[in-house]
XYZ file of C-alpha atoms in Angstrom:
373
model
C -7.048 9.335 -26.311
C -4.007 10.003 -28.483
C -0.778 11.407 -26.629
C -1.357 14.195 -29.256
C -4.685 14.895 -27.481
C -3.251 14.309 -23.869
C -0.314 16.633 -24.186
C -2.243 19.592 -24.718
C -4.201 19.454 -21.064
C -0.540 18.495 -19.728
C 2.215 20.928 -20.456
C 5.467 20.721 -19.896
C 6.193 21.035 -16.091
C 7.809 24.390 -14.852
C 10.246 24.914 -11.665
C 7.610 25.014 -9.777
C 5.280 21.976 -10.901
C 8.671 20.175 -10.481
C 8.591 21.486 -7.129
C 5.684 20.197 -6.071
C 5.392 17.070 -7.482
C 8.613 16.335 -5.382
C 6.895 17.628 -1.981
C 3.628 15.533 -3.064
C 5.872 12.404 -3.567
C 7.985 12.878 -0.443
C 4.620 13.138 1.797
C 2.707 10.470 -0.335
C 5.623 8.114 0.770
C 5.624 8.667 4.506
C 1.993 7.253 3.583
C 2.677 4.469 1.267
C 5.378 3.185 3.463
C 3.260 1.758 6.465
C 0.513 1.108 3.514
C 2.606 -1.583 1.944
C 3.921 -2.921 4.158
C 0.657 -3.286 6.013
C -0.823 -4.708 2.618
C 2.008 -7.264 2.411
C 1.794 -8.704 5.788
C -2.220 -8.802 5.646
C -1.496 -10.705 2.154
C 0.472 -13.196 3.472
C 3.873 -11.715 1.828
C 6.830 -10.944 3.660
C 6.494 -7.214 4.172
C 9.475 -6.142 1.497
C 7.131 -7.229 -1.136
C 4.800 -4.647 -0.750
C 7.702 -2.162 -1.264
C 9.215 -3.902 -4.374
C 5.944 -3.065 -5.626
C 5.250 0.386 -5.086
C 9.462 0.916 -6.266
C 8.627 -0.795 -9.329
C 5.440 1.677 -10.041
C 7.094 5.051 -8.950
C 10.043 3.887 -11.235
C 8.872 2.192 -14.019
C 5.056 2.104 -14.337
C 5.100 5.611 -14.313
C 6.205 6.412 -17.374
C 4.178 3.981 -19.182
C 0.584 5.099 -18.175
C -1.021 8.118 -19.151
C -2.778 8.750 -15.699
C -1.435 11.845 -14.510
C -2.118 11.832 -10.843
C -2.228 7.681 -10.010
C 0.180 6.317 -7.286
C 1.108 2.947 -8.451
C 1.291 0.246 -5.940
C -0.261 -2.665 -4.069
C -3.857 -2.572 -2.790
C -6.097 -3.480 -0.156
C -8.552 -4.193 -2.288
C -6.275 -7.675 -3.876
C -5.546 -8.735 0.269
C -8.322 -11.437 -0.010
C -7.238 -12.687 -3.306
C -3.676 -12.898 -2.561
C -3.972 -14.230 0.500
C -6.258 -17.713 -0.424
C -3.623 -17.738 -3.636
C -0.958 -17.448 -0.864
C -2.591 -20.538 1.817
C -4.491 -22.559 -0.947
C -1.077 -22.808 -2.967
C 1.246 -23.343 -0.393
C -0.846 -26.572 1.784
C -0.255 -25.379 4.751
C 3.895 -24.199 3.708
C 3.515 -20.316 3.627
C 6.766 -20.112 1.732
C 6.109 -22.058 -0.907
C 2.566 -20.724 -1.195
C 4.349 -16.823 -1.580
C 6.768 -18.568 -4.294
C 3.394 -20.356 -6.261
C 1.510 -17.005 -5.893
C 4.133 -14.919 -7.849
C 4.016 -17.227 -10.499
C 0.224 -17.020 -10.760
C 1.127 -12.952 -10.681
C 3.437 -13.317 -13.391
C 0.798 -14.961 -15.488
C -1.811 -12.743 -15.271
C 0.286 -9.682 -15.781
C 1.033 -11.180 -19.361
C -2.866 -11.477 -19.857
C -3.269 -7.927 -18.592
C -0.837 -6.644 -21.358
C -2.641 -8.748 -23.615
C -5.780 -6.829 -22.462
C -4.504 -3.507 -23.138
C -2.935 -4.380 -26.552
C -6.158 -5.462 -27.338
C -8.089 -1.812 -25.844
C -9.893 -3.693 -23.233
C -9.048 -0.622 -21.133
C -12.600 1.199 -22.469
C -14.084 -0.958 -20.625
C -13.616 1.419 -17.600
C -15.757 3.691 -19.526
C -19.074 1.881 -19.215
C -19.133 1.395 -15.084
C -20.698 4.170 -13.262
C -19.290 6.094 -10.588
C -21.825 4.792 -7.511
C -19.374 1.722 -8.750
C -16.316 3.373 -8.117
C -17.630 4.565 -4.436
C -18.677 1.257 -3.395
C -15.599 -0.041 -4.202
C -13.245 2.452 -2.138
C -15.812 1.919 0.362
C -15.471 -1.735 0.289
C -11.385 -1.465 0.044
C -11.794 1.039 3.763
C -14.169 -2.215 5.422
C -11.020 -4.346 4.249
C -8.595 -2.161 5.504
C -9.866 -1.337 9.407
C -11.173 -5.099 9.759
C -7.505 -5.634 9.335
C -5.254 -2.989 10.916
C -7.407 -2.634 13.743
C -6.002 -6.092 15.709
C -2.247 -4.233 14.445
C -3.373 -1.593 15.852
C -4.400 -3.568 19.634
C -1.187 -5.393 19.376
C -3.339 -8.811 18.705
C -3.102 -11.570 16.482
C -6.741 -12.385 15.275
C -8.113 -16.369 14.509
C -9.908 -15.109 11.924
C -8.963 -14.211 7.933
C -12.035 -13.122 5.944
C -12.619 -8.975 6.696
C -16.297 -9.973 7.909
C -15.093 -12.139 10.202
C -12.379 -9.968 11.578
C -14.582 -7.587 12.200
C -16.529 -9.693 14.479
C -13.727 -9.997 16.428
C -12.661 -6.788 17.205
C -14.824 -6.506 20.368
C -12.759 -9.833 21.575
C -9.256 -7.809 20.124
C -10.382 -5.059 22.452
C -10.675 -7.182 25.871
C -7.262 -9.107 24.915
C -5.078 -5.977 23.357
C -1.621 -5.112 24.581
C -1.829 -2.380 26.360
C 1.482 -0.282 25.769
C 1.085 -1.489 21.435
C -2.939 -0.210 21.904
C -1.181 3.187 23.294
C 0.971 3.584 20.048
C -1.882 2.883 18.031
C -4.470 4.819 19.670
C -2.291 7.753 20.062
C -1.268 7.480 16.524
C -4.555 7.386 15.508
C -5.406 10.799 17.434
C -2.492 12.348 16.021
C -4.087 11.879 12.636
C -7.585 12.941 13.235
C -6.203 15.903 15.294
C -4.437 17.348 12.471
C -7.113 17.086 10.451
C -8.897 19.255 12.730
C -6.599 21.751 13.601
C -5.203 22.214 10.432
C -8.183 23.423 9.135
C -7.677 26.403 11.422
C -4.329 26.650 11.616
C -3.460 26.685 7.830
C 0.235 26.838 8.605
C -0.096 23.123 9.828
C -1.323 21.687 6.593
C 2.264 22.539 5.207
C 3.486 19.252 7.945
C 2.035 16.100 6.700
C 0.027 13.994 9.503
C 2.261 10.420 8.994
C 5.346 12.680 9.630
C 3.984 13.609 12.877
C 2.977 10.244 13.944
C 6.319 8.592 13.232
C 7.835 11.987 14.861
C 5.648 10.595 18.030
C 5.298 6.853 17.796
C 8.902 6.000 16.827
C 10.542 7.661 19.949
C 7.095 5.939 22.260
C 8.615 2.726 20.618
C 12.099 3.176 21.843
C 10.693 4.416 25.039
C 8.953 1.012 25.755
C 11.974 -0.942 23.961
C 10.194 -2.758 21.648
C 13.179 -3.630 19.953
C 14.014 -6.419 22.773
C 12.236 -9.465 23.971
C 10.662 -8.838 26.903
C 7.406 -8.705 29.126
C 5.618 -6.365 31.444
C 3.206 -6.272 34.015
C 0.642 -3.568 32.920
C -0.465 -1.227 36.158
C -4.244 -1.594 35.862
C -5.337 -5.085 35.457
C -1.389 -6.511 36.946
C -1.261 -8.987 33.782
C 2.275 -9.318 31.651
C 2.149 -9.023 28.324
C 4.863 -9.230 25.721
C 6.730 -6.744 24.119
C 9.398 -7.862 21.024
C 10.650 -7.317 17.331
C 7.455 -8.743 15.756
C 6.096 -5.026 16.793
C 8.188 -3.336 14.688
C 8.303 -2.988 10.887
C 10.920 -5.915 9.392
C 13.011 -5.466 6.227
C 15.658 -7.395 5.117
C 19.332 -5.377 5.775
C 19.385 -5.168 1.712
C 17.008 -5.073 -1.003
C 18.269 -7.607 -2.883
C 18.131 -10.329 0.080
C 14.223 -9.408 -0.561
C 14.132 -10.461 -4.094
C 12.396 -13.998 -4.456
C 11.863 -15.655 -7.772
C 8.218 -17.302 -8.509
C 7.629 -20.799 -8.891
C 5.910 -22.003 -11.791
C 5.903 -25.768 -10.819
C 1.798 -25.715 -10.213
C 1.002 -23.060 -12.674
C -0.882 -25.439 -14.738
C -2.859 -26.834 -11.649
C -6.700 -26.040 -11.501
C -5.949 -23.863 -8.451
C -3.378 -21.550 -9.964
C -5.441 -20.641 -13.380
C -8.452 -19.801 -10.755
C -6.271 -17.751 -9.175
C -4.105 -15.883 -12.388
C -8.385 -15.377 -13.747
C -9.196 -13.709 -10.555
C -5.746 -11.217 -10.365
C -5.774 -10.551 -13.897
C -9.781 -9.332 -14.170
C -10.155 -8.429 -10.367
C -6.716 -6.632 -10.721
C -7.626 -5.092 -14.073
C -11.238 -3.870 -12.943
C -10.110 -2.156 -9.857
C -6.749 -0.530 -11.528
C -9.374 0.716 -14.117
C -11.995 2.406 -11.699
C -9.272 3.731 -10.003
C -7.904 5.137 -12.055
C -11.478 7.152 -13.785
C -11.950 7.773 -9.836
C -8.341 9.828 -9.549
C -9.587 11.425 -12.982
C -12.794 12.851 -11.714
C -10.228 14.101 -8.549
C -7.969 15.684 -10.812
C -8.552 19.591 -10.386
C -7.656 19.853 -14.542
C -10.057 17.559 -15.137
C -7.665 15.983 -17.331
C -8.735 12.259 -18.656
C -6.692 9.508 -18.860
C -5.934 6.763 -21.572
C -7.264 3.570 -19.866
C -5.562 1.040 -22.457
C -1.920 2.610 -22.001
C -2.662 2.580 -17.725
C -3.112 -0.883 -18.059
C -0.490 -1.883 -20.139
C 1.484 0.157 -17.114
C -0.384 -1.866 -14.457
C 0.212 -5.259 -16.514
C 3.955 -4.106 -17.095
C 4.374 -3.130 -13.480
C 2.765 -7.017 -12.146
C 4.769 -8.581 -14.542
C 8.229 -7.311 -13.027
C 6.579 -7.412 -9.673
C 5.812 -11.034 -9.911
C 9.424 -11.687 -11.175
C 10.765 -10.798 -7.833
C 8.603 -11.597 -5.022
C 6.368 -8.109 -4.956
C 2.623 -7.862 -4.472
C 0.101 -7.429 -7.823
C -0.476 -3.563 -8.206
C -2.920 -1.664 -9.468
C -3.604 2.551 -9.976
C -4.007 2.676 -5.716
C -6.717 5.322 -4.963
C -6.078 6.043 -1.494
C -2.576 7.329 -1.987
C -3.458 8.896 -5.379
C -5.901 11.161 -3.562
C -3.915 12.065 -1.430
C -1.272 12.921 -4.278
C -3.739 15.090 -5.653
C -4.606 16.805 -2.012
C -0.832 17.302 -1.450
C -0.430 19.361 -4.889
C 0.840 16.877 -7.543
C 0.999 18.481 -10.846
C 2.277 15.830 -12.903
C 2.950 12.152 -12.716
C 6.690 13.241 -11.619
C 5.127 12.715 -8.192
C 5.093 9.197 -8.873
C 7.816 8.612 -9.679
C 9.302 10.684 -6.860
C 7.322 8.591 -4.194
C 9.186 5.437 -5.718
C 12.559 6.914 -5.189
C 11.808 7.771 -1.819
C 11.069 4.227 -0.984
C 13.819 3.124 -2.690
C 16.775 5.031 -0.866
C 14.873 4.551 2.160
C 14.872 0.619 1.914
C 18.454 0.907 0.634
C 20.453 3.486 2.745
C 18.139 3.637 6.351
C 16.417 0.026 6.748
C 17.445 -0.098 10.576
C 15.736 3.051 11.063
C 12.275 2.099 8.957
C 12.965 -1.155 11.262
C 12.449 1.448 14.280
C 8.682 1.728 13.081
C 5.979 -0.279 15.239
C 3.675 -1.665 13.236
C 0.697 -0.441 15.118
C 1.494 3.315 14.029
């Protein structure tokens, strides 16, 4: 679709679209903050690279791409695949397995320009939407076999998301109890104002993450999760720890995050299996994605797949460069950008400013945020 054709279902944005594409970013980054860095650290990357990610979409991505309403960022759906590039790589040194990923990142973000130069992006075209569903059903599986052991304050044996969900039962009988209170009543916080907001209409103007970190960051401080320590829980008159490695952790400045690739095994069997599987995998899912935020979009307006990729592809490339996740058109936090009353892609760009000054000018506060919230 020519920008010709795409201008004339998107016009110029008034005081008021303006408006509320900056609300819809604000409140789509009190999401995609614990998102990322959840991603990262489920990925095997330190958790600022999930943030260098999302920055670089919100700033830069977004005005590449034609899609509208799409929150550019890391995904759920790449953990697995980021993860084995991460341990296979590195042999057992996670550092130099992060460094060996990037590079393969970095590769395949060249092949996913190539793609979209070439108009590969039509390809979105011919997969149907039961597609689409299974695969944000697939990305949710991923996502709770995951956070749920955050969540219990436990460190699972397992990696693979069926796996982890076998051992949530075991998660349950070993969590910590004070981190499983912060999670649990997080988690009620967020169902409850789904509820009650949709009788109290004056409620849906406070976004549910704000409330949780309004509630979980001051629980936090109350059990002083910021210090080494252990307890002796009431009920069953066992100690359990209590420390940092609760909390969110960011580098005190961005640019102690930054980490070049390593391209020393690029050419190994290993890596090209790898750069095959971020660059289609990657592609695929940015693609769906992005028809699934279409069909969201209350204008119905239609995106031009070939110039999202090149976005995407753009996006990985700089990414990879300095030690962020691959990123793709993320649905969960474009729907949500559509629910909260994005006009234009403005919100996008909006959410990756917010995440920017907050990693710049309030990291000891973000640092204040337990992990199982």
């Amino acid at each position: 679709m020519s920008d010709s054709a795409t201008s004339t279902s998107s016009p110029a944005p008034t005081a008021s679209r303006w408006k509320d594409d900056l609300t819809s970013g604000f409140l789509v980054f009190l999401i995609a903050l614990p998102l990322c860095l959840g991603i990262a650290l489920a990925s095997g990357f330190p958790p600022s690279g999930g943030i260098l990610t999302a920055i670089i979409g919100g700033l830069v991505s977004t005005w590449l791409g034609s899609a509208r309403l799409t929150i550019k960022g890391p995904a759920a759906g790449l953990i697995v695949i980021a993860l084995g590039a991460v341990q296979e790589l590195g042999a057992g040194d996670p550092n130099a397995g992060y460094r060996r990923a990037l590079a393969t990142i970095v590769i395949a973000a060249v092949f996913q320009i190539a793609f979209a130069l070439l108009r590969a992006g039509a390809l979105g075209d011919f997969f149907p939407s039961s597609v689409v569903h299974g695969m944000l059903a697939a990305i949710g599986v991923i996502i709770c076999s995951k956070q749920a052991h955050v969540l219990l304050g436990v460190t699972p044996h397992a990696k693979e998301p069926l796996q982890l969900l076998a051992e949530i039962p075991s998660s349950l009988r070993a969590m910590n109890p004070e981190v499983a209170i912060i999670g649990g009543a997080s988690l009620s916080l967020l169902f409850g104002h789904l509820v009650l907001s949709r009788h109290v209409p004056a409620l849906r103007r406070v976004p549910a993450p704000l409330v949780v970190l309004l509630f979980a960051v001051p629980l936090g401080l109350y059990f002083d999760l910021g210090h080494q320590h252990t307890y002796t829980f009431a009920l069953d008159h066992h100690q359990y720890p209590l420390g940092p490695r609760f909390l969110v952790n960011l580098p005190a400045s961005l640019l102690r995050a930054v980490t070049l690739p390593d391209f020393s095994h690029a050419l190994t069997g290993t890596s090209v299996k790898y750069v095959v599987m971020f660059a289609l995998v990657g592609s695929l899912e940015s693609l769906l994605s992005a028809k699934a935020v279409d069909m969201l979009d209350p204008l119905k307006r239609r995106s031009d797949l070939d110039r999202d990729l090149l976005a995407t592809g753009v996006g990985n490339l700089l990414a990879g460069l300095v030690g962020g996740l691959p990123m793709i058109s993320e649905i969960v936090r474009s729907s949500a950008n559509i629910s909260y009353g994005a006009r234009s892609r403005l919100s996008n760009f909006f959410h990756g400013l917010f995440l920017l000054l907050a990693v710049v000018f309030i990291p000891n506060l973000i640092h204040r945020i337990p992990l199982a919230a």
